[in-house]
Coordinates of C-alpha atoms in Angstrom, one line a residue:
Chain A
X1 CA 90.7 145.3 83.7
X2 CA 93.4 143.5 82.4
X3 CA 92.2 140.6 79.6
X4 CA 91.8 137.4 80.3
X5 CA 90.6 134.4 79.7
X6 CA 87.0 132.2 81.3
X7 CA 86.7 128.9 82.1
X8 CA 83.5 127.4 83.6
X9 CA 84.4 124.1 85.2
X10 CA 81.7 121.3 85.7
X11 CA 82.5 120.0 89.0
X12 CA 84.9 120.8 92.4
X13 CA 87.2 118.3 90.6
X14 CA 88.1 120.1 87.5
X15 CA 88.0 123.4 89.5
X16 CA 90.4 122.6 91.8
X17 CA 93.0 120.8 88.8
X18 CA 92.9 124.4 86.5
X19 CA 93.1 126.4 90.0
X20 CA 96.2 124.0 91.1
X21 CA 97.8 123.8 87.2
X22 CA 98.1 127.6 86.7
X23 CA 98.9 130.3 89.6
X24 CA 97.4 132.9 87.3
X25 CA 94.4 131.6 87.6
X26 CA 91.5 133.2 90.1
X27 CA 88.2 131.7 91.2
X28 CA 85.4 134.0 90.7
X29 CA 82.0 133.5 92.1
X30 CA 80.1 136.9 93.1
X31 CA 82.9 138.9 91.8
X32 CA 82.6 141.9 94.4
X33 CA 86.3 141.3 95.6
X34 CA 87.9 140.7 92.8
X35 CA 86.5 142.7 90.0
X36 CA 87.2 145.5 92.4
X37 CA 90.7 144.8 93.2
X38 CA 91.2 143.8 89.4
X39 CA 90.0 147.3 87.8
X40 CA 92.3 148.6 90.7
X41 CA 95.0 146.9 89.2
X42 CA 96.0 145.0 92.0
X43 CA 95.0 141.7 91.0
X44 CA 95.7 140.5 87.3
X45 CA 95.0 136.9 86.7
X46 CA 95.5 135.4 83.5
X47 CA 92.4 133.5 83.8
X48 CA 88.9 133.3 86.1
X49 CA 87.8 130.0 86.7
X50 CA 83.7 130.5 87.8
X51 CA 83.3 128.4 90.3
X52 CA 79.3 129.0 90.6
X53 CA 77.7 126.0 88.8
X54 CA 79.5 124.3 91.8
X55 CA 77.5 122.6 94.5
X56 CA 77.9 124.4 97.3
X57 CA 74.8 126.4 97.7
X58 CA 73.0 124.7 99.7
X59 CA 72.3 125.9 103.6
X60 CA 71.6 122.3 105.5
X61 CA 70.5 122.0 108.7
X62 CA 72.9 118.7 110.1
X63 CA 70.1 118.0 112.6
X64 CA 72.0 114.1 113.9
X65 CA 75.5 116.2 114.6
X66 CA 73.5 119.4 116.0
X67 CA 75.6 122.0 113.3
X68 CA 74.2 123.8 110.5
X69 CA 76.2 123.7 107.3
X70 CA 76.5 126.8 104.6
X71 CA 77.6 126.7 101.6
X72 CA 80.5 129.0 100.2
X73 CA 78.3 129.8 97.1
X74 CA 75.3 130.3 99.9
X75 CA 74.3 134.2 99.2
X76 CA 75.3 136.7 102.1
X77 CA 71.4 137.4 101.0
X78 CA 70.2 134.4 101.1
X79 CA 71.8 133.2 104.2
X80 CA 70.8 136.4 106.0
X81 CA 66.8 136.0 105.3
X82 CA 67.3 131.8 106.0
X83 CA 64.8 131.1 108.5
X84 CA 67.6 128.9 110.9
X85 CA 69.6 131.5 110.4
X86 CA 66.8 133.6 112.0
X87 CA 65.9 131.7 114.4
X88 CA 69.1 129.8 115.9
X89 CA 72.3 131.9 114.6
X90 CA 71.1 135.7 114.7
X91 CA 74.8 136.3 115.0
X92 CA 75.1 135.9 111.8
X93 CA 72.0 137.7 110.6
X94 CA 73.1 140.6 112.4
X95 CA 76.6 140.3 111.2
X96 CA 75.9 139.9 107.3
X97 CA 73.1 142.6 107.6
X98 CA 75.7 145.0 108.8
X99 CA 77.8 144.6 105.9
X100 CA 77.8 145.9 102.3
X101 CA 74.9 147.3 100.6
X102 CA 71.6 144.8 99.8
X103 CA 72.9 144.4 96.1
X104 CA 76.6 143.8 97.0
X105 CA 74.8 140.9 99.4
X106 CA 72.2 139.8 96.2
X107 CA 76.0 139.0 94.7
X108 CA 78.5 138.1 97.2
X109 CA 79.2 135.0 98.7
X110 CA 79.8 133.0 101.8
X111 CA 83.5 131.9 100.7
X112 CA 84.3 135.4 99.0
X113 CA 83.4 137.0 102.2
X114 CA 85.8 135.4 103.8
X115 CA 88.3 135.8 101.3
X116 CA 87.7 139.5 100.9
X117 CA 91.0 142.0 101.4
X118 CA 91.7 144.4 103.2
X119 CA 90.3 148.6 102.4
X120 CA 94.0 149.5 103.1
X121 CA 94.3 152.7 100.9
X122 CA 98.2 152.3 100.1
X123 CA 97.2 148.8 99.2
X124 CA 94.6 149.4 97.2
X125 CA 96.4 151.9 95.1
X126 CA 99.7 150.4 93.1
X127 CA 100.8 154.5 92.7
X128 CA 102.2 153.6 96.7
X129 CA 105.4 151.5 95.9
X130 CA 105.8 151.2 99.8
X131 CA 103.2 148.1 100.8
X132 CA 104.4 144.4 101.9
X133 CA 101.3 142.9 100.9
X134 CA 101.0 143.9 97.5
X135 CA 104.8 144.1 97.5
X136 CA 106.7 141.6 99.4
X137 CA 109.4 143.7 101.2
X138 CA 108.8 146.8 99.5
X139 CA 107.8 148.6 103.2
X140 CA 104.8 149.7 104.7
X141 CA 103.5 153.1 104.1
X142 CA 100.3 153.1 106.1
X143 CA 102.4 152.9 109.3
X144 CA 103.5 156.4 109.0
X145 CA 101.3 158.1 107.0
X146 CA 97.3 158.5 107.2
X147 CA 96.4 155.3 108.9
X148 CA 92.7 156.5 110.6
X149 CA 91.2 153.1 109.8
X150 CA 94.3 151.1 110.3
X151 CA 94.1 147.6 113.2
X152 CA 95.9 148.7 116.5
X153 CA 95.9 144.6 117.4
X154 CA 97.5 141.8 115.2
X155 CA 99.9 144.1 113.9
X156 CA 103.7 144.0 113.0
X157 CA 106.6 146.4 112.0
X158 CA 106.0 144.6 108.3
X159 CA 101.8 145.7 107.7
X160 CA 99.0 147.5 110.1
X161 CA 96.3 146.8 107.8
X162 CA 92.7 146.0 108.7
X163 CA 90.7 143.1 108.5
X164 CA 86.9 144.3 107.1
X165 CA 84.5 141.9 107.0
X166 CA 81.5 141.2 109.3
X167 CA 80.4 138.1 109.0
X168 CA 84.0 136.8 110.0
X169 CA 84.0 138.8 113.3
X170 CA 80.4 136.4 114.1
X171 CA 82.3 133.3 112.7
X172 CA 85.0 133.0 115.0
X173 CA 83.1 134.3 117.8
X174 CA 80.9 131.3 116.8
X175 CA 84.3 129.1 116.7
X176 CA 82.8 127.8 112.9
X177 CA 84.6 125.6 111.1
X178 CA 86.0 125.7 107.5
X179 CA 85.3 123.1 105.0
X180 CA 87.9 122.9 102.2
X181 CA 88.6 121.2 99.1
X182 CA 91.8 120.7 97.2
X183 CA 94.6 118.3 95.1
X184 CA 95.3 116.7 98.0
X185 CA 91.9 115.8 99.5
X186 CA 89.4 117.4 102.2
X187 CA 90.1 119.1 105.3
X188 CA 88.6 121.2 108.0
X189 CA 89.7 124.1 109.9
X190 CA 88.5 126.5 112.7
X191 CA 87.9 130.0 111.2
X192 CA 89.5 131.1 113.6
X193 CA 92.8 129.5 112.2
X194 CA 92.0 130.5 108.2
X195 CA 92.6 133.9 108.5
X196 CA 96.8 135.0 109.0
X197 CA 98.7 137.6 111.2
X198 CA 100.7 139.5 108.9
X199 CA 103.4 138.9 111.0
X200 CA 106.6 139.3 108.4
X201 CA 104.2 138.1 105.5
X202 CA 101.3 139.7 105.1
X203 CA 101.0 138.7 101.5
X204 CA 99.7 135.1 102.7
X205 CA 96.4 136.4 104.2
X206 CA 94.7 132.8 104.3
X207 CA 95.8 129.5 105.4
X208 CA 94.7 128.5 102.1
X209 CA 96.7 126.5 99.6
X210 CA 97.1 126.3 96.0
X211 CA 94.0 125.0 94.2
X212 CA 90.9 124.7 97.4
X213 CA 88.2 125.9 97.0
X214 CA 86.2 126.4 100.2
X215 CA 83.4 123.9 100.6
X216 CA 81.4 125.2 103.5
X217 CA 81.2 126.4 106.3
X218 CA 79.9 124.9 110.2
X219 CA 78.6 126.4 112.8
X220 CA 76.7 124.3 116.3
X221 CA 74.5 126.5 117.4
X222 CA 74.8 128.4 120.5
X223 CA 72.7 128.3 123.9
X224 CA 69.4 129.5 122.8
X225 CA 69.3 131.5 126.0
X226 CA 72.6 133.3 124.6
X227 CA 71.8 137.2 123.5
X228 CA 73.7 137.9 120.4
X229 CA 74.6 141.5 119.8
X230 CA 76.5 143.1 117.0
X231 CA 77.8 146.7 117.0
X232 CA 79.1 148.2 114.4
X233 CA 81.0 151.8 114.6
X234 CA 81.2 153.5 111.5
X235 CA 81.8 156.9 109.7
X236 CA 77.9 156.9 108.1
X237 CA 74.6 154.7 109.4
X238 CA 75.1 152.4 106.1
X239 CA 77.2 151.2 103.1
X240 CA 80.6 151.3 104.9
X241 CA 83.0 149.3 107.2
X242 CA 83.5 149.4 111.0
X243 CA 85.7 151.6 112.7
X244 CA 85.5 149.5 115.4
X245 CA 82.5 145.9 115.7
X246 CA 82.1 143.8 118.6
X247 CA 80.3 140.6 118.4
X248 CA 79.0 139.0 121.8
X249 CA 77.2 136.4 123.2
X250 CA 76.8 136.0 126.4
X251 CA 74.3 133.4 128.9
X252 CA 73.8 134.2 132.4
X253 CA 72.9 132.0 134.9
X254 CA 72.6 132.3 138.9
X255 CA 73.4 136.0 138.2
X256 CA 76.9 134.7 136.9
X257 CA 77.7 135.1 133.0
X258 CA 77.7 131.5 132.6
X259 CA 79.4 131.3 128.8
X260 CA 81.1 134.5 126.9
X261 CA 82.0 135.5 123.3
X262 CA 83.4 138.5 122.3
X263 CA 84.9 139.0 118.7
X264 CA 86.4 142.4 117.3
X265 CA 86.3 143.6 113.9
X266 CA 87.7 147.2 112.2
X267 CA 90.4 147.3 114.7
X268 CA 92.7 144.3 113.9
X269 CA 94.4 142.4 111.3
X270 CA 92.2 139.7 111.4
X271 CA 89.4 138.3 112.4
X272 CA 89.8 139.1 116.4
X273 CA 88.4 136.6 119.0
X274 CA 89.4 138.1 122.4
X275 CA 90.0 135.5 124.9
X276 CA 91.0 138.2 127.5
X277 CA 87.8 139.5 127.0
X278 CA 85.8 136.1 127.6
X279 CA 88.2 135.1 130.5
X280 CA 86.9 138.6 132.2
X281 CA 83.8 137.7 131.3
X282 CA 83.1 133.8 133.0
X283 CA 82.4 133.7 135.9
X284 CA 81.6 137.3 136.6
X285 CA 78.5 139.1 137.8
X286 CA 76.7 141.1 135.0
X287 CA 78.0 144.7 135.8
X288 CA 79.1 147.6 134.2
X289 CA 82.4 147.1 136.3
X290 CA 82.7 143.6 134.7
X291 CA 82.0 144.5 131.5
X292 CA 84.6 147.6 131.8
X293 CA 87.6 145.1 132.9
X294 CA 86.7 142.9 129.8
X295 CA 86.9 145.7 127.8
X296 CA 90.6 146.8 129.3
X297 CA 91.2 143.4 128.8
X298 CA 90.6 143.1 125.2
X299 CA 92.9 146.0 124.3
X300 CA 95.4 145.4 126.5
X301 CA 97.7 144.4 123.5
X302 CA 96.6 147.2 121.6
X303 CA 99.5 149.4 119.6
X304 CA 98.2 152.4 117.6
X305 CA 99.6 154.3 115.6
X306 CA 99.0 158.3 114.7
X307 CA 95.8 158.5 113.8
X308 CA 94.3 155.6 115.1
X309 CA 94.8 155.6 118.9
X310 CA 91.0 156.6 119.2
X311 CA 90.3 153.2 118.4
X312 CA 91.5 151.8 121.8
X313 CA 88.8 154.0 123.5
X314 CA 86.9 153.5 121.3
X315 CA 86.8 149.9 121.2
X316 CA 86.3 149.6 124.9
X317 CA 83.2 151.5 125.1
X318 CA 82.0 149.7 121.9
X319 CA 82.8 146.6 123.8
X320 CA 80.9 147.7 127.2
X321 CA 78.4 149.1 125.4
X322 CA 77.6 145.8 123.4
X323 CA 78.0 143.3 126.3
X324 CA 75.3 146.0 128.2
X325 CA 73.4 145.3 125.5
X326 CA 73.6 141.7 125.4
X327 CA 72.9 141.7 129.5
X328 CA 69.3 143.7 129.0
X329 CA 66.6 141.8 130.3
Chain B
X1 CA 83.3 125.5 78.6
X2 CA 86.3 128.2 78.0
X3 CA 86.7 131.7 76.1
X4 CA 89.6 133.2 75.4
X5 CA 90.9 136.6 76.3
X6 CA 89.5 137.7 72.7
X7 CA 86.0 136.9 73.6
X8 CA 82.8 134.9 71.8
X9 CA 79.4 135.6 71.2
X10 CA 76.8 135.6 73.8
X11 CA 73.3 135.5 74.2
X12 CA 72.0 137.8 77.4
X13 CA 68.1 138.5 77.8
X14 CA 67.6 142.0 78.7
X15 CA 64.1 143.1 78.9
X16 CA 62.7 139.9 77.6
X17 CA 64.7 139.9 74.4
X18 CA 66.8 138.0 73.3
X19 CA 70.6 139.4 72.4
X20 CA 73.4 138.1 70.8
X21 CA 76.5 140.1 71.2
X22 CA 80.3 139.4 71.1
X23 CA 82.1 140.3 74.1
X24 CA 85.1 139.5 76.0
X25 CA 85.4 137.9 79.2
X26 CA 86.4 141.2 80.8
X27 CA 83.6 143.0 79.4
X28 CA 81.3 144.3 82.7
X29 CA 77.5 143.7 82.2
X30 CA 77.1 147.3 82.9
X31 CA 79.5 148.1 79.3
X32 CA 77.8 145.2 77.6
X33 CA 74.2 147.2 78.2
X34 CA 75.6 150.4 77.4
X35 CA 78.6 150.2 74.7
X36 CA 77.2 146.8 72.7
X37 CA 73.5 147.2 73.3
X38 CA 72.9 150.5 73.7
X39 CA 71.4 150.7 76.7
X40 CA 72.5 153.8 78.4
X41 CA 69.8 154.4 80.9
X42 CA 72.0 152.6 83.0
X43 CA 74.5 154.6 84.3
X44 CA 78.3 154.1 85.3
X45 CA 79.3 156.3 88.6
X46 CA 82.0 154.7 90.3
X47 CA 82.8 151.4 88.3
X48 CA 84.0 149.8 91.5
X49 CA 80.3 149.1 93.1
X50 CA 80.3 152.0 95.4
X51 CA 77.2 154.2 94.1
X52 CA 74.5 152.3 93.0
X53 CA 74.3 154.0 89.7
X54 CA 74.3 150.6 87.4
X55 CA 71.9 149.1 89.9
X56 CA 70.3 146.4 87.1
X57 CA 67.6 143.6 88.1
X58 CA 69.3 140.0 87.0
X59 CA 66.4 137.0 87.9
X60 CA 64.9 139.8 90.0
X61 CA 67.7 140.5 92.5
X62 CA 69.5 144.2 92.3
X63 CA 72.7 144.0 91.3
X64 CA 75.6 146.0 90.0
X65 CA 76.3 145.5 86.7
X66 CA 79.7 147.4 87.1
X67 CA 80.5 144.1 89.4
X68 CA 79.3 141.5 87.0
X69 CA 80.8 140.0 84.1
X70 CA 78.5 139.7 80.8
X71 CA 79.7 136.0 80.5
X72 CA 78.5 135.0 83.5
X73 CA 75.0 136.3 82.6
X74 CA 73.5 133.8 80.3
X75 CA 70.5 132.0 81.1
X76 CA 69.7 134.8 84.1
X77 CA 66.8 137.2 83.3
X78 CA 67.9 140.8 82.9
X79 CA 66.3 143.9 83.7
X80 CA 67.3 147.2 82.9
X81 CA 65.7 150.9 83.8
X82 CA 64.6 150.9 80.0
X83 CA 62.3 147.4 80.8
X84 CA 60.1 148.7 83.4
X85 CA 57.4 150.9 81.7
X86 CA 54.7 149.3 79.4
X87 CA 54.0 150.9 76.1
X88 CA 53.0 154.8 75.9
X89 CA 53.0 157.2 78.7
X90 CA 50.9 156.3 80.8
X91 CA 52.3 152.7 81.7
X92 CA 54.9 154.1 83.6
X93 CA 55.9 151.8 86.5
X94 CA 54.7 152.8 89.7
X95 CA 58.5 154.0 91.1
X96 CA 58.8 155.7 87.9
X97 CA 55.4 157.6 88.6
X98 CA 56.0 157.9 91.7
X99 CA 59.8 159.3 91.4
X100 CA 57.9 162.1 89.0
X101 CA 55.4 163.1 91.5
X102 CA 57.7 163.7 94.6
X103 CA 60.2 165.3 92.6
X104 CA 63.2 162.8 93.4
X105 CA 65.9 163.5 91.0
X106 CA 67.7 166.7 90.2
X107 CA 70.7 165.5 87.9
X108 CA 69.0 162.2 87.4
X109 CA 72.5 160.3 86.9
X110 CA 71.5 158.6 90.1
X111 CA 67.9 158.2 89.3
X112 CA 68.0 154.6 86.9
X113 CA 69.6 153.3 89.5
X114 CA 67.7 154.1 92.6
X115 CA 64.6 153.0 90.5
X116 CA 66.0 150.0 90.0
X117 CA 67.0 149.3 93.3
X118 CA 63.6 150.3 94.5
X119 CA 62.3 147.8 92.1
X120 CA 64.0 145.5 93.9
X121 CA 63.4 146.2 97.4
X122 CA 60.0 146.5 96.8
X123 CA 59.7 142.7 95.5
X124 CA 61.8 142.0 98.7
X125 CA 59.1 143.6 101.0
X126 CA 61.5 145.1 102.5
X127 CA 59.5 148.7 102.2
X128 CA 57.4 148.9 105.2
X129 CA 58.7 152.1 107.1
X130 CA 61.2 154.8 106.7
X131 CA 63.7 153.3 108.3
X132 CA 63.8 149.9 106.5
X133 CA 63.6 151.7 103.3
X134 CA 66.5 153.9 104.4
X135 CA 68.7 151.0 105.3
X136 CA 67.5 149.0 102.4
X137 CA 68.4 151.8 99.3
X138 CA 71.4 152.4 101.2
X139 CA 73.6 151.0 98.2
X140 CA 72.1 153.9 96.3
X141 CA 73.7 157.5 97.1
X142 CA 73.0 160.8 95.3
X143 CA 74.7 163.4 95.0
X144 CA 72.4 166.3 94.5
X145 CA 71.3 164.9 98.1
X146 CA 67.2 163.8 96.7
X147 CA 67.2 161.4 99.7
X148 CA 63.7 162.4 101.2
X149 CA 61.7 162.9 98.1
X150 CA 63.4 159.6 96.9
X151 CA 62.5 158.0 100.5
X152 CA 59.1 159.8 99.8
X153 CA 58.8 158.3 96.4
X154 CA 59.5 154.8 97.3
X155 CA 57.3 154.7 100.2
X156 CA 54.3 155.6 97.9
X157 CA 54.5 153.2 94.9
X158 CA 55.3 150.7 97.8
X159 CA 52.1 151.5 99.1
X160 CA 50.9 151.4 96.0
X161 CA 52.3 148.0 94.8
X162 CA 51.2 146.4 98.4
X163 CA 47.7 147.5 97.8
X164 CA 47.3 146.2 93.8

C-alpha cells in the first residue's frame, strides 16, 4: 500500500471539514473496500480519515414515523442477527447473509456496502490501460475482451461493469432512503437515486459529493403479509458474488398480486429496480405464465455482450423461479 | 488524533498482553502480528481478504487481519492462533484437540485460520448442523481440500464446547 497518513476525527463535523479540505483524503471505516482496492493500487489516498468513533451505529426502530433507521457504521453482522431486522425486514437478512464471508461481515459496514466497487477485472488491475473508470477516457476493455460477469442492463459504449453488492439489490427494492451529511448541511435521498449509470462517466459511481459522510439509512417496513425472497446465482454455494440475484416481495390478495418488488443484482451496472417487472406483476394472477412475462419484462432492455448473454436467460428463470418462491403457500 | 505517513508507537493487546510497537499507518494488523511481534502462526494467503488464512479474533469477532489496519486496533482485545491453548500440552483448546483427532490439516497454512474462525463461530452458535457450519467457515478455504475432517472437527469441539 502506498503510505499515508491517519487521522481520527471526533465528530461528523470535523470528519466532513478534513474529507472536504483535501480530495486525497479517504474515509475508512471497516476497511474491506478500500484496503483491497488500495494494495491493488487502484486507490492511493494521501490520507484516511477513520470515521468509526462516529455516531452512527446505532440500529433505531422510528416507531411514531413507522421506518427503521440503520446506521452507516451499523455491522452487515450486526444488522443481519438484529432482531427487527428478523422479524420485519428479512429482505435484508437474506440479502446481507448472502454476501461476503461471516468475517468480511464482523468488519464491513452499512455505508461501505453501499459504497463498495465494482469486481471488474480490467478495473481492478492498473496493468489494463484501457478502463473509463479508473481512467477517464482511456476506453473500455471489458467490452471486448472476457466480460463473463459483466451487467447486460445499465450499460453504455463508455463501461459494462457490474454492480456487486447484495444488500443494495434489497434496498432499492425496499425504496430505502439515504441519510447524508456534508459542508453544506443534511440531505436525504432514495437509494435508488445514490447509485450512477455509467453512462459517459462511470468514474462518478455515487451521487455523493465532496466531504458526506453517509448518516443512515431508512427503510418503512413492508406488508407483513409480503414474502421476501432472495436468490442468488453464483459460480460456488459461498464466498462469492452473483451471477445473477433477484430480490422480491410480493402480497397477494383476492388471488391478485396485490403489491410487487423485484430488484436485480450481478447483471447490471447498478443497483437494478425493475419496474417492468412490477408493472407485470400488479394486478396479475399468481401463475407461472405471470411470473414468465415479468421475467421477459425485466430484460427486455437487456444488451450482452460475448460472454455474457447467458445472463438474460439466466436472469429470467432466476426471476420466475424467485417470484415462485415468493407465491408458495 | 493524527499520525503521519512515518508512523508512532502503538499499544495493541494480543493475547492478553500488552504491546508497544512502532508502526505506520499502512501497516496491516496481520504484518504488525507477524513482522513486529513475531507472531507467525498467523498466516498471510491472499492479502486481499479472500482465504481466510489471517483469520484473527479482535473483541471476539473473526476478522482478517490482512483487512485491518494496526492503528485502528487499540483498545480492541486481540486474539491470535498462539492465545488459545493454556499452558503445557494438554490445555489445548478444544478446536485445536479436535482439529488433531480428525486429522484436518495436511499443509496446515490454512489451519490457524480455520481454528480461528471456528473459535469464532462457535461463540456465535452458529455450529448446530453441517450445513450452518459449512456456510459459516465459508470465509475459510483450503487448499489441500481438508473440508470434511475440518467440518468433522468443528462439529465435535462444538459439541464439546455446548456441553461444558
Amino acid at each position: 500500500m502506498n503510505p499515508f497518513a491517519y487521522a481520527r476525527p471526533e465528530d461528523p463535523e470535523e470528519a466532513i471539514a478534513l474529507l472536504d479540505a483535501d480530495t486525497t483524503s479517504s474515509a475508512i471505516a471497516g476497511g474491506t473496500t478500500i484496503l483491497d482496492l488500495m494494495k491493488a493500487g487502484i486507490e492511493v489516498p494521501a490520507q484516511l480519515v477513520d470515521i468509526t468513533p462516529l455516531p452512527f451505529h446505532d440500529i433505531e426502530d422510528d416507531d411514531a414515523r413507522g421506518v427503521l433507521r440503520i446506521g452507516a457504521l451499523a455491522t452487515m453482522s450486526d444488522v443481519a442477527r438484529h432482531p427487527t431486522i428478523r422479524d420485519r425486514f428479512p429482505l435484508i437478512e437474506l440479502a446481507l447473509e448472502a454476501g461476503a464471508t461471516p468475517q468480511l461481515r464482523n468488519m464491513a459496514t452499512i455505508g461501505g456496502n453501499l459504497m463498495q466497487r465494482t469486481r471488474c477485472d480490467y478495473f481492478r488491475d492498473p496493468a489494463f490501460a484501457a478502463c473509463n473508470k479508473r481512467l477517464p477516457g482511456s476506453g473500455c476493455a471489458a467490452r471486448d475482451g472476457e466480460n463473463r460477469k459483466h451487467a447486460v442492463l445499465g450499460t453504455s459504449d463508455h463501461c459494462i461493469a457490474t454492480h456487486p453488492s447484495d444488500l443494495a439489490v434489497a434496498l432499492v427494492a425496499l425504496d430505502a432512503r439515504i441519510h447524508l451529511q456534508g459542508p453544506d448541511g443534511a440531505r436525504t435521498i432514495p437509494v435508488e437515486d445514490f447509485h450512477l449509470l455509467p453512462g459517459a462517466t462511470p468514474h462518478r459511481e455515487t451521487a455523493i459529493r465532496r466531504g458526506e459522510l453517509i448518516r443512515s439509512v431508512e427503510i418503512l417496513a413492508p406488508p407483513h403479509a409480503a414474502r421476501a425472497v432472495y436468490r442468488k446465482v453464483r459460480d460456488r454455494a459461498s464466498y462469492e458474488f452473483a451471477l445473477v440475484a433477484v430480490a422480491a416481495l410480493l402480497t397477494i390478495e383476492d388471488d391478485r398480486i396485490a403489491t410487487a418488488r423485484v430488484a436485480l443484482g450481478g447483471v447490471a451496472t447498478k443497483p437494478w429496480r425493475s419496474r417492468e417487472a412490477e408493472a407485470a406483476l400488479t394486478g396479475a394472477p399468481p401463475t407461472h405464465a405471470t411470473f414468465e412475462a415479468a421475467a421477459t419484462a425485466a430484460l427486455r432492455d437487456a444488451h450482452p455482450r460475448t460472454h455474457n448473454a447467458y445472463k438474460v436467460d439466466l436472469a429470467r428463470r432466476t426471476i420466475a423461479l424467485a417470484l415462485t418462491e415468493a407465491t408458495r403457500p | 488524533m493524527r499520525i503521519d505517513t512515518g508512523g508512532a508507537t502503538v499499544e495493541l493487546s494480543v493475547n492478553g498482553r500488552r504491546h508497544t510497537l512502532p508502526v505506520e499507518p499502512r501497516t496491516t494488523l496481520l504484518d504488525a502480528l507477524r513482522d513486529r511481534l513475531h507472531l507467525t502462526g498467523t498466516k498471510k494467503g491472499c492479502d486481499h481478504g479472500q482465504c481466510g488464512a489471517c483469520t484473527v479474533l479482535v473483541d471476539g469477532r473473526r476478522i482478517y487481519s490482512c483487512l485491518a489496519l494496526a492503528v485502528m486496533q487499540q483498545g480492541r482485545a486481540i486474539q491470535t492462533i498462539e492465545g488459545l491453548a493454556g499452558p503445557g500440552e494438554t490445555s489445548l483448546h478444544p478446536v485445536q484437540r479436535a482439529f488433531l483427532e480428525h486429522d484436518a490439516f495436511q499443509c496446515g497454512y490454512c489451519t490457524p485460520g480455520q481454528i480461528m474462525s471456528a473459535v469464532g463461530l462457535i461463540a456465535e452458535g452458529r455450529a448446530r448442523d453441517d450445513a450452518e457450519v459449512k456456510a459459516n467457515l465459508s470465509g475459510n478455504i483450503c487448499r489441500c481440500g481438508a473440508y470434511q475432517n475440518i467440518l468433522r472437527a468443528v462439529r465435535q469441539a462444538a459439541d464439546e464446547v455446548a456441553h461444558r
